[in-house]
mmCIF file of C-alpha atoms in Angstrom:
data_model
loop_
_atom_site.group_PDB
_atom_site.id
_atom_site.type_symbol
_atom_site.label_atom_id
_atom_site.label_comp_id
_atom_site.label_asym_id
_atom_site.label_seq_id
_atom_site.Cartn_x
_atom_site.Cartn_y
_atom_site.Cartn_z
ATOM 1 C CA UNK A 7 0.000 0.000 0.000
ATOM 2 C CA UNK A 8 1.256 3.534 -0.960
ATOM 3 C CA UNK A 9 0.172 6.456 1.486
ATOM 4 C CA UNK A 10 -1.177 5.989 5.069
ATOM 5 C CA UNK A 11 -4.130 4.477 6.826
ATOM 6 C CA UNK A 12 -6.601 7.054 5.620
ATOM 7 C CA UNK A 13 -4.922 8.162 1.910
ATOM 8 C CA UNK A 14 -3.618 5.763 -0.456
ATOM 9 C CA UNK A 15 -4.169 3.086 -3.483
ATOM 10 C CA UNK A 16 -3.217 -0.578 -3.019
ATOM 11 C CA UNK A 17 -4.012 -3.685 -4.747
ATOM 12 C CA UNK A 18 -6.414 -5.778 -2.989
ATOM 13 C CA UNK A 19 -9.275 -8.008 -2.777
ATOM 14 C CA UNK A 20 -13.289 -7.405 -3.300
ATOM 15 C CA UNK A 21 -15.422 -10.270 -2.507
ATOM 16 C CA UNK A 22 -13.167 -12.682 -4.107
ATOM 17 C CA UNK A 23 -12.000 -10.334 -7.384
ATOM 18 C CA UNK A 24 -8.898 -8.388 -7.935
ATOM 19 C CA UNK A 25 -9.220 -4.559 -7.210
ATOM 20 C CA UNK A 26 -7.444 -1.477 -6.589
ATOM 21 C CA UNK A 27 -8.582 0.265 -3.428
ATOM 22 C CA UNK A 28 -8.725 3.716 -3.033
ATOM 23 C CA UNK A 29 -8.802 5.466 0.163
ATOM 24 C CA UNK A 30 -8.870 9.420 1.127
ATOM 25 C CA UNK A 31 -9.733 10.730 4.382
ATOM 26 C CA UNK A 32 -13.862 9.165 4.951
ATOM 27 C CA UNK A 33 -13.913 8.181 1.033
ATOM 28 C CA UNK A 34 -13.056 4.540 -0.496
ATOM 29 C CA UNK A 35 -13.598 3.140 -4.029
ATOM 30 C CA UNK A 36 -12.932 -0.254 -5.383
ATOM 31 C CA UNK A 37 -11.676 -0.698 -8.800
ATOM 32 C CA UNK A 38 -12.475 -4.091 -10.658
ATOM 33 C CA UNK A 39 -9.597 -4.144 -13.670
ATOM 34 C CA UNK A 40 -10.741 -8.006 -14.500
ATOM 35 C CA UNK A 41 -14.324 -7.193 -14.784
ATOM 36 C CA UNK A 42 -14.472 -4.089 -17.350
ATOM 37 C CA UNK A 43 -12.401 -1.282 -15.888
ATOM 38 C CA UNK A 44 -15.419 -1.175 -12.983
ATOM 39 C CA UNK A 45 -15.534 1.087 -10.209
ATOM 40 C CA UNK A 46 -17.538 -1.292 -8.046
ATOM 41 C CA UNK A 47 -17.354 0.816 -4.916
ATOM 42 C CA UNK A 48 -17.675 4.335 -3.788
ATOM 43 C CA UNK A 49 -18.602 4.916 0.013
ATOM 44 C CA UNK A 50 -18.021 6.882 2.616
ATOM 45 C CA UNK A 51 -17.143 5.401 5.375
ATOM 46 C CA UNK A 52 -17.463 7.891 8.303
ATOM 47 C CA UNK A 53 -21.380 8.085 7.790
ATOM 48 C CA UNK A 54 -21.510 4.374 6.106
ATOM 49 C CA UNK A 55 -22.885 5.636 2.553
ATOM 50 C CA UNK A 56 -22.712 3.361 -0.285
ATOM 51 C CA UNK A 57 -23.022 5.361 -3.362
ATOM 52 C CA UNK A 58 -23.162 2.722 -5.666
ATOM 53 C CA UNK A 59 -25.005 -0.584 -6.221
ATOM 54 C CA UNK A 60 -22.344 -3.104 -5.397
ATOM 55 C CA UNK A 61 -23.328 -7.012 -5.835
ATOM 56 C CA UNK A 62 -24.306 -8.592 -2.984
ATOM 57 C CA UNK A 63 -22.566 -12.323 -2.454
ATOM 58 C CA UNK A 64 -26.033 -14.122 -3.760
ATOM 59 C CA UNK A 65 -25.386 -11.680 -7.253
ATOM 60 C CA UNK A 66 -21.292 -12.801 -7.452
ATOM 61 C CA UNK A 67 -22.091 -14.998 -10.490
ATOM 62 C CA UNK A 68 -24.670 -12.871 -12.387
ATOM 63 C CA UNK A 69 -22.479 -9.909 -11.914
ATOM 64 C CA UNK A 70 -19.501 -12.288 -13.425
ATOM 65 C CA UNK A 71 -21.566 -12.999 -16.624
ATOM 66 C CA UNK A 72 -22.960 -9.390 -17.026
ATOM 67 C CA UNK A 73 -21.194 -6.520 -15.003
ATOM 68 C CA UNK A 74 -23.798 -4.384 -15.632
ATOM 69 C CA UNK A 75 -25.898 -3.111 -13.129
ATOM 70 C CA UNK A 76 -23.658 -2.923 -10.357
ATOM 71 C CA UNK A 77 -20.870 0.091 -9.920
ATOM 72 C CA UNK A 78 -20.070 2.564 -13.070
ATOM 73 C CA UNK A 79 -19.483 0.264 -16.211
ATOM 74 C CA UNK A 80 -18.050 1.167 -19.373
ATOM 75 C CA UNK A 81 -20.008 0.495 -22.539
ATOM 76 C CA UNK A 82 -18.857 0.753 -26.197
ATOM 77 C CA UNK A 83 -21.085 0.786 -28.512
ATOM 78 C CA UNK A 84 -23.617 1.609 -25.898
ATOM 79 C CA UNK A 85 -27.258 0.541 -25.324
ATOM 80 C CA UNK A 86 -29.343 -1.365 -28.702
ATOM 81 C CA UNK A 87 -28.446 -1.339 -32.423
ATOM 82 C CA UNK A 88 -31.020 -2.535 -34.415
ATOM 83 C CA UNK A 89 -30.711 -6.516 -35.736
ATOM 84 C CA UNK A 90 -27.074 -5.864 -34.537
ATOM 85 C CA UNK A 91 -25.954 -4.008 -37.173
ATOM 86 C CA UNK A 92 -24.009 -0.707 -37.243
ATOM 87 C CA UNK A 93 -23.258 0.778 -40.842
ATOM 88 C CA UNK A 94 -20.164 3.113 -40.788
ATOM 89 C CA UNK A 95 -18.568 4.520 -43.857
ATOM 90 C CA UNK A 96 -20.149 2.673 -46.451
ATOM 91 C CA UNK A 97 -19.457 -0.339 -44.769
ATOM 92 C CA UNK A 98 -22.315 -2.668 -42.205
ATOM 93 C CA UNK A 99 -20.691 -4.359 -39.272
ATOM 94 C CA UNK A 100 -23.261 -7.712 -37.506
ATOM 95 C CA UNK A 101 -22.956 -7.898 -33.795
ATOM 96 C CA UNK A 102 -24.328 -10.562 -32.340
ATOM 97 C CA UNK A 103 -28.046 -10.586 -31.351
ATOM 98 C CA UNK A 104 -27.476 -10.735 -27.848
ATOM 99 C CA UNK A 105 -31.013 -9.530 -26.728
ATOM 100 C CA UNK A 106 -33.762 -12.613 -28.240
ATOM 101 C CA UNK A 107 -36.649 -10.119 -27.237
ATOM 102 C CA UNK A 108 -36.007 -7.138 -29.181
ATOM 103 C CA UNK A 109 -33.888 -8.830 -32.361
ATOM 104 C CA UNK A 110 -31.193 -6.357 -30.998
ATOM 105 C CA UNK A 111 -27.344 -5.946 -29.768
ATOM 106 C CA UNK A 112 -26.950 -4.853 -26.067
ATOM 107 C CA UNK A 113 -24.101 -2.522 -24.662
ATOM 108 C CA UNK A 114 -21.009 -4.020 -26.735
ATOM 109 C CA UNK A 115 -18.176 -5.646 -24.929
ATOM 110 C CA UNK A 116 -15.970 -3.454 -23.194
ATOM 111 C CA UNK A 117 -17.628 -4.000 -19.743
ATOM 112 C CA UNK A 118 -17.191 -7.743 -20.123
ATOM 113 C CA UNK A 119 -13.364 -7.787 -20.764
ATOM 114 C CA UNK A 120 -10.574 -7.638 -18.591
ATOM 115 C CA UNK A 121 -8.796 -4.482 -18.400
ATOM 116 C CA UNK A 122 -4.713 -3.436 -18.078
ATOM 117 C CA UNK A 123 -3.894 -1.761 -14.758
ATOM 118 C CA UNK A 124 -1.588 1.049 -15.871
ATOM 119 C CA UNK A 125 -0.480 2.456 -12.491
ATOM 120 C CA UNK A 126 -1.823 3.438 -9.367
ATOM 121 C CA UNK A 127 -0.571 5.659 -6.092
ATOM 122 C CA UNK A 128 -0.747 8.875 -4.349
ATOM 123 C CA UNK A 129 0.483 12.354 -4.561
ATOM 124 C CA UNK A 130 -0.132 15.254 -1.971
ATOM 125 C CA UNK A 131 -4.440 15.871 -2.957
ATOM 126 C CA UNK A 132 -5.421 12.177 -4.612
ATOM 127 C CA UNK A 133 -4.881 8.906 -4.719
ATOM 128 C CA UNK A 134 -5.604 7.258 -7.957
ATOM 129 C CA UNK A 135 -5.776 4.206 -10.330
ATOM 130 C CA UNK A 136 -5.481 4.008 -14.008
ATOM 131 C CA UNK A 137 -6.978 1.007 -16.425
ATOM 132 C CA UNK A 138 -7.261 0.750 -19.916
ATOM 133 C CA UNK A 139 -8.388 -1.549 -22.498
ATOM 134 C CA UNK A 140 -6.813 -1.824 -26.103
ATOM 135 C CA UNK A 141 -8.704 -2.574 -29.268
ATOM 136 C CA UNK A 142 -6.946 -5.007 -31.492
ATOM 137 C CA UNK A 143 -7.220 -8.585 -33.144
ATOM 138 C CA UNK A 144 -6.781 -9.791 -29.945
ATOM 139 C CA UNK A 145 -10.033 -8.164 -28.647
ATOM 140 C CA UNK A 146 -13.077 -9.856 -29.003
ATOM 141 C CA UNK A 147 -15.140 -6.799 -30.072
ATOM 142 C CA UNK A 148 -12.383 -6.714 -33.052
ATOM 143 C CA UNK A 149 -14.334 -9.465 -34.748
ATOM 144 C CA UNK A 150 -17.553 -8.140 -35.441
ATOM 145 C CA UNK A 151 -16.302 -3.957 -34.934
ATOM 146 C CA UNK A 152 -12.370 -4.400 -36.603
ATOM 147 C CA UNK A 153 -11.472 -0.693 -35.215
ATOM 148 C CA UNK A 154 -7.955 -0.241 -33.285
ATOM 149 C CA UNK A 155 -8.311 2.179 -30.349
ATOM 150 C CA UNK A 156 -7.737 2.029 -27.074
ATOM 151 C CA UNK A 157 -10.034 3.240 -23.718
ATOM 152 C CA UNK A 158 -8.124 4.810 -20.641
ATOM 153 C CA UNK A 159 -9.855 5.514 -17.345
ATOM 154 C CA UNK A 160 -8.260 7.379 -14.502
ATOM 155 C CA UNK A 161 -10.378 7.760 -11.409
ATOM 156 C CA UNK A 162 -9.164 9.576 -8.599
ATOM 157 C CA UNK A 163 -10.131 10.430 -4.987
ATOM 158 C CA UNK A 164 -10.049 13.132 -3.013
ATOM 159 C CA UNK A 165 -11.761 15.412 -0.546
ATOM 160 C CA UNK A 166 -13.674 16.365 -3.500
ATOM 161 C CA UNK A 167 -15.228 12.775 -3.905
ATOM 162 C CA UNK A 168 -14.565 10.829 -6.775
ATOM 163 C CA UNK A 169 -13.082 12.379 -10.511
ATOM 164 C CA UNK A 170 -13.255 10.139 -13.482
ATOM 165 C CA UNK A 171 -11.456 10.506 -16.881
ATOM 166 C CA UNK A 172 -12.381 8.789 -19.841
ATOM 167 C CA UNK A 173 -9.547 8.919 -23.220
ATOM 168 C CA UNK A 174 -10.158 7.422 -26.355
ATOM 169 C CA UNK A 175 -7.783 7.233 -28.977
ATOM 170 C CA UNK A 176 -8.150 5.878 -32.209
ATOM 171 C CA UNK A 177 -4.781 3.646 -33.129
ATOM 172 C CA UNK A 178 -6.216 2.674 -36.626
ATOM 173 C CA UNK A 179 -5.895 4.015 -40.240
ATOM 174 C CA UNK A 180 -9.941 4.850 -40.988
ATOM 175 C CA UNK A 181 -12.173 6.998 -38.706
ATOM 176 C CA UNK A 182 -14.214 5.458 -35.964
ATOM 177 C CA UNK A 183 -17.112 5.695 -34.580
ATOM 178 C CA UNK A 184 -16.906 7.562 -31.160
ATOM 179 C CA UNK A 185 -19.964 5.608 -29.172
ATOM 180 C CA UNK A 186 -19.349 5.581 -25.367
ATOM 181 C CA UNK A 187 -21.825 5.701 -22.454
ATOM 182 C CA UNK A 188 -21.934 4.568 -18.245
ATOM 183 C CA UNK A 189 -24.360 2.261 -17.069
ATOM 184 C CA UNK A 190 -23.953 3.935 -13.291
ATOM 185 C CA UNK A 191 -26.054 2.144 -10.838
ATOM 186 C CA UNK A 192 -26.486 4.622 -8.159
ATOM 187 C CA UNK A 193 -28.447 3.279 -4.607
ATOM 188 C CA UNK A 194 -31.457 5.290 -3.531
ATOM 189 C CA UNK A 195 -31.508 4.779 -0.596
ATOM 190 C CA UNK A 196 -27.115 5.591 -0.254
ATOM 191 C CA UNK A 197 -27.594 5.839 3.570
ATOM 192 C CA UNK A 198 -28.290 2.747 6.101
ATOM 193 C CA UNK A 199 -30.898 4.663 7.938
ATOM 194 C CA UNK A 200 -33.130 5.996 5.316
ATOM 195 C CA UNK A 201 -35.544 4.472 2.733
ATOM 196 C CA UNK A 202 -36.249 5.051 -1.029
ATOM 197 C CA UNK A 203 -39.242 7.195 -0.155
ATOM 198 C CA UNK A 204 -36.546 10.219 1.456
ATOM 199 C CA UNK A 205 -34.975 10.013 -2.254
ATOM 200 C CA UNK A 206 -35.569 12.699 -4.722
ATOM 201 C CA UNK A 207 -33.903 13.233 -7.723
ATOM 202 C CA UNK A 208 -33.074 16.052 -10.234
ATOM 203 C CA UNK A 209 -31.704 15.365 -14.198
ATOM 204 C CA UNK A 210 -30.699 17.668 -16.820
ATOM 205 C CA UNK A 211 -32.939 16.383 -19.453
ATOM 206 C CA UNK A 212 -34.050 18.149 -22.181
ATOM 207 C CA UNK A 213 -36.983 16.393 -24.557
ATOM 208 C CA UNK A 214 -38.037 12.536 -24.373
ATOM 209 C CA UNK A 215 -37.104 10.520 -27.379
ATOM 210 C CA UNK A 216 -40.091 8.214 -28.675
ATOM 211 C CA UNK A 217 -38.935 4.717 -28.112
ATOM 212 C CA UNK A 218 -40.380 1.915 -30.401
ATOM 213 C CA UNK A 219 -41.718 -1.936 -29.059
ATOM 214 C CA UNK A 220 -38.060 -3.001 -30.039
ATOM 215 C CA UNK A 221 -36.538 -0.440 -27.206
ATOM 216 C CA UNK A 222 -34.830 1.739 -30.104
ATOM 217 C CA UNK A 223 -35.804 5.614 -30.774
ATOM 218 C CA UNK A 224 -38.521 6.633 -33.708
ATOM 219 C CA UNK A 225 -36.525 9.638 -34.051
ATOM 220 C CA UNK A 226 -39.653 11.919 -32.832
ATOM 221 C CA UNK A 227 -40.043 13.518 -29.806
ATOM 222 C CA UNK A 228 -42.541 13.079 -26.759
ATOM 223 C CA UNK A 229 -43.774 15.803 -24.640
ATOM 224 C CA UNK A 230 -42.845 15.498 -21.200
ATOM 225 C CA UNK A 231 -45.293 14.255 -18.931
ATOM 226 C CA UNK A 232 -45.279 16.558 -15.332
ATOM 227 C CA UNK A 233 -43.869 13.573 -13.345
ATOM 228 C CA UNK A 234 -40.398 14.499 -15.832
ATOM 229 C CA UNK A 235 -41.086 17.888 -15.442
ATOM 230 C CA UNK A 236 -40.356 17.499 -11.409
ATOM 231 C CA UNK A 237 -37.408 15.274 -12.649
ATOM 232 C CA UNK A 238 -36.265 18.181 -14.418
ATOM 233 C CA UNK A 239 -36.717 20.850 -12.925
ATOM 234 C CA UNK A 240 -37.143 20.463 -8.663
ATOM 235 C CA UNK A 241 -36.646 16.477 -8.101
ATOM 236 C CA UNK A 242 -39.130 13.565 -7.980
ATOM 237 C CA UNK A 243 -38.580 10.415 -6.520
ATOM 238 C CA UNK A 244 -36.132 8.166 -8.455
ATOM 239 C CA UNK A 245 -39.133 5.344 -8.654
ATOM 240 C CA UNK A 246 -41.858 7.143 -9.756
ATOM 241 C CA UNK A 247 -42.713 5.135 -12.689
ATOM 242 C CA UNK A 248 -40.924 2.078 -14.632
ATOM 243 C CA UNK A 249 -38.301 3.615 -16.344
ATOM 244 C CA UNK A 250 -36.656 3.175 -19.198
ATOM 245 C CA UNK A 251 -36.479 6.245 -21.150
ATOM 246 C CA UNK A 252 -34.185 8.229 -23.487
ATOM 247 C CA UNK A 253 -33.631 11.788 -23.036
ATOM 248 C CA UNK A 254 -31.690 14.321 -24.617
ATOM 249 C CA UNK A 255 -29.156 16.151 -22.071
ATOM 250 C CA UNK A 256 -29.954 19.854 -21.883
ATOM 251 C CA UNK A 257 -27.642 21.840 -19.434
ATOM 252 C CA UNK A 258 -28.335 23.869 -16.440
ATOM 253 C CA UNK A 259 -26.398 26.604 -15.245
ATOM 254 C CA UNK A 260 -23.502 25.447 -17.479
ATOM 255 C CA UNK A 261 -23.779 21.711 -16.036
ATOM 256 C CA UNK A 262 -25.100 18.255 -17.182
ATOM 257 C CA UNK A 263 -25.679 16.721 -14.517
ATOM 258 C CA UNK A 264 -27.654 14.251 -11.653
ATOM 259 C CA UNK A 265 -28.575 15.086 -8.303
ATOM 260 C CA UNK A 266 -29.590 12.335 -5.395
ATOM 261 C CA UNK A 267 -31.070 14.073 -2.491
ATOM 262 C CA UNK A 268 -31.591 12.317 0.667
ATOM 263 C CA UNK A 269 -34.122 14.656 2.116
ATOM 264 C CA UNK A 270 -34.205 13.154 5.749
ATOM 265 C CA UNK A 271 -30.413 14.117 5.987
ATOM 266 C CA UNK A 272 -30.289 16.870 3.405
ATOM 267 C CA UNK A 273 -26.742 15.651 1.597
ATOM 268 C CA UNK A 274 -26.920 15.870 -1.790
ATOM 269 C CA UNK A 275 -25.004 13.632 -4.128
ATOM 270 C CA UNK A 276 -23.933 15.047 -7.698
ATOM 271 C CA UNK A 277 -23.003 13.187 -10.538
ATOM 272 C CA UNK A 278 -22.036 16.050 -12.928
ATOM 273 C CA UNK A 279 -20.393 14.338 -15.940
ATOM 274 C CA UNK A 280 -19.844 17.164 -18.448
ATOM 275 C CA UNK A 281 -20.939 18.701 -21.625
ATOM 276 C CA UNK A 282 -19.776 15.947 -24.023
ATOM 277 C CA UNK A 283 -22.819 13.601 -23.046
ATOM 278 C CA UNK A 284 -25.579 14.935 -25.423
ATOM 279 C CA UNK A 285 -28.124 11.835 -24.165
ATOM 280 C CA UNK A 286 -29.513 10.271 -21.321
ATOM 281 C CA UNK A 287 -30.583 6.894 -20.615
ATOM 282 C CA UNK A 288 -32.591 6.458 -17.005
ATOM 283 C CA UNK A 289 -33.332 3.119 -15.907
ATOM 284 C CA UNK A 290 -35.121 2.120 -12.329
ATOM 285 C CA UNK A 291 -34.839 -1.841 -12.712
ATOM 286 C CA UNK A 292 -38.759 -1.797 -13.137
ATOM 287 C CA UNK A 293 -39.431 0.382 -10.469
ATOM 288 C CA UNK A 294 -38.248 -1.662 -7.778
ATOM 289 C CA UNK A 295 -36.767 0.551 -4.854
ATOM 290 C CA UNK A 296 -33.315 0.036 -4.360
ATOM 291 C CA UNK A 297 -30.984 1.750 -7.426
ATOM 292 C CA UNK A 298 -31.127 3.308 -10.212
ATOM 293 C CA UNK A 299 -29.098 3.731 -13.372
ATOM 294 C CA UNK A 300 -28.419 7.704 -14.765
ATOM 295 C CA UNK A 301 -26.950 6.457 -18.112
ATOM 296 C CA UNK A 302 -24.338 9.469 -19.644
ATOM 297 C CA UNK A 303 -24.429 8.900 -23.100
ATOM 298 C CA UNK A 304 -22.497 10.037 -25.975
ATOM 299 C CA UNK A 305 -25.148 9.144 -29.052
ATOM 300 C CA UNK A 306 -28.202 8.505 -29.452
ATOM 301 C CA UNK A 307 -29.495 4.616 -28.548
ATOM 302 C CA UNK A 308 -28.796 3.142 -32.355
ATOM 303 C CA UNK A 309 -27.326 6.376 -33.983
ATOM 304 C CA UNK A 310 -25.519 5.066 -37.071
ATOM 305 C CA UNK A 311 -28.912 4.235 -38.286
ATOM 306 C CA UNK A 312 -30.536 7.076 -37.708
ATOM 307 C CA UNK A 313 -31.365 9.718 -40.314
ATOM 308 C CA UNK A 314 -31.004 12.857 -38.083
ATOM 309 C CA UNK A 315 -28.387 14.880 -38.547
ATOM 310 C CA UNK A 316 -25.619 13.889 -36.762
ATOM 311 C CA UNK A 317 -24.631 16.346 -34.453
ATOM 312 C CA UNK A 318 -28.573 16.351 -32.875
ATOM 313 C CA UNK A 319 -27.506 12.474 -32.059
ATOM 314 C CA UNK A 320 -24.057 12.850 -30.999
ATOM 315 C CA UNK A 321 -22.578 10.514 -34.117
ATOM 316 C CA UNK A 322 -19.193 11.502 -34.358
ATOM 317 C CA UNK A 323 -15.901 10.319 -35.550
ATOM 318 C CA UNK A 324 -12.640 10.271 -34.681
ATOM 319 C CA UNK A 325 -10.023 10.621 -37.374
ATOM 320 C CA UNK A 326 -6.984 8.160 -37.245
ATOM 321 C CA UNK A 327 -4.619 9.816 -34.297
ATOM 322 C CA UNK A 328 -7.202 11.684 -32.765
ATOM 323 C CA UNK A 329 -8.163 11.414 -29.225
ATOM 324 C CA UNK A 330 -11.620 11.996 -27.678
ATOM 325 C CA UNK A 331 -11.603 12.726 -23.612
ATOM 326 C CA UNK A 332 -14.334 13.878 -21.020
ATOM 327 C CA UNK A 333 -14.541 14.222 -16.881
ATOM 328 C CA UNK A 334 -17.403 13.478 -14.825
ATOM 329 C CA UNK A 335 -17.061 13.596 -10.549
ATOM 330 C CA UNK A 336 -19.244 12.237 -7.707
ATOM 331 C CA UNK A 337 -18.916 14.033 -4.913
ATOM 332 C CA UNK A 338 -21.599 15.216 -1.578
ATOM 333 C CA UNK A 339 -23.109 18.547 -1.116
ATOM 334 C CA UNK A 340 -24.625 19.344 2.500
#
């Protein structure tokens, strides 16, 4: 272990799995560099909150097959593409049909490989951990997407709560598509002596995409209905319907971001996660009380084949060389 008792990063152990533990002053974080880059763990541990929904041991296997509704996974491409296919350049790539119900891919494979751990440590104001997953032959996304990049994530904590950095670089000759999004599962209730009903929650949304029986966006709009009004504008309870909806992200005061309220308490916790996102995805697993996923999102669910103009659905490339890179942070307001 680097650092002291109460600031450092050492390689460890959660529930069985390689991590890299983080620890600053009343904050820890677990990192999960086997199991898709995850950040499995952010708590703190002077008031026993658990920010985010970590597996219990019953979930150990599921979580091992699909590491994605627990902790802040990585996605690439992100969310459905229709019959699996994503044309690009005037070529059509299949991916697998991985969800029977809807004839569709789901969320890629980026969150289901094993990751490189770069470095990790401590300097005078963080103590951090990088990962990062390369893009190659020897990938098994390369098959059925054959673009080289590679994905970097550096979180870091501090007494500002938890940074994150996400790099993309594109290590091929042709352009690429640049589709990334977070599948952050985020427990409401975060604090061991309140329930779901103390829980409101605030989004930057802007306008409700239309979403098809097959899960994937018309391209039209919905009006909101005044239940995402409150989400949007003063906070609403995170289960106040069975969610599954698309939004577009519309800034407020300069920030895109989420805001968890534990009213009995009255902390606050923000997920602000920057500019760059122009979508949301929020997901309530059905309603049931417990977490909830605010889903950053680069494009649009199933962009490529979309005819809207690009920029509107965040379908952008990235030229051979070029690097795309964004910051989000977790961190408590009182």
């Amino acid at each position: 272990m680097t650092g002291t008792n109460t600031h450092g990063a050492y390689e460890g152990d959660y529930q069985g799995m390689k991590a890299v533990w983080l620890k600053w002053g009343r904050y820890e974080a677990a990192m999960l560099p086997e199991y898709g880059g995850n950040l499995i763990a952010f708590r703190d541990i002077e008031n026993a909150y658990q920010f985010l929904h970590e597996p219990k041991e019953e979930e150990l296997e599921s979580f091992k097959k699909s590491p994605v509704i627990h902790g802040i996974p990585v996605l690439y491409p992100p969310n459905r593409y229709e019959d699996g296919k994503i044309p690009w350049n005037g070529q059509e790539f299949q991916l697998p049909v991985n969800e029977p119900g809807s004839g569709n891919h789901l969320h890629g494979y980026l969150h289901t490989s094993a990751w490189k751990v770069e470095d990790y440590g401590q300097t005078r104001c963080e103590s951090y951990v990088v990962v990062s997953s390369t893009i190659d032959e020897r990938h098994a996304m390369y098959q059925y997407l054959p673009f080289r990049f590679t994905v970097r994530l550096r979180y870091a904590l501090s007494e500002d709560g938890l940074s994150q950095q996400l790099f993309l670089r594109n290590d091929g000759s042709d352009a690429i598509p640049c589709l990334l999004a977070f599948h952050t599962a985020i427990n409401a209730p975060f604090a061991p002596d309140s329930s779901a009903n103390d829980y409101r929650v605030k989004l930057t949304i802007g306008e409700r995409w239309e979403i098809s029986d097959r899960l994937l966006p018309t391209g039209k709009f919905q009006p909101l209905t005044p239940q995402e009004i409150q989400l949007r504008d003063e906070g609403i309870s995170p289960y106040f319907d069975d969610l599954n909806n698309h939004y577009t992200a519309r800034a407020q005061n300069g920030r895109n971001r989420m805001e968890l309220t534990d009213t009995r308490s009255g902390v606050t916790l923000v997920y602000d996660v920057g500019t760059s996102y122009k979508q949301w995805m929020i997901w309530n697993n059905f309603g049931t009380e417990g977490f909830f996923c605010p889903e950053p999102q680069i494009n649009l669910v199933n962009a490529p084949k979309s005819s809207l103009p690009a920029e509107d659905i965040g379908l952008f490339a990235l030229q051979p060389g070029e690097i795309w890179e964004a910051t989000a942070r977790l961190y408590v307001k009182r």
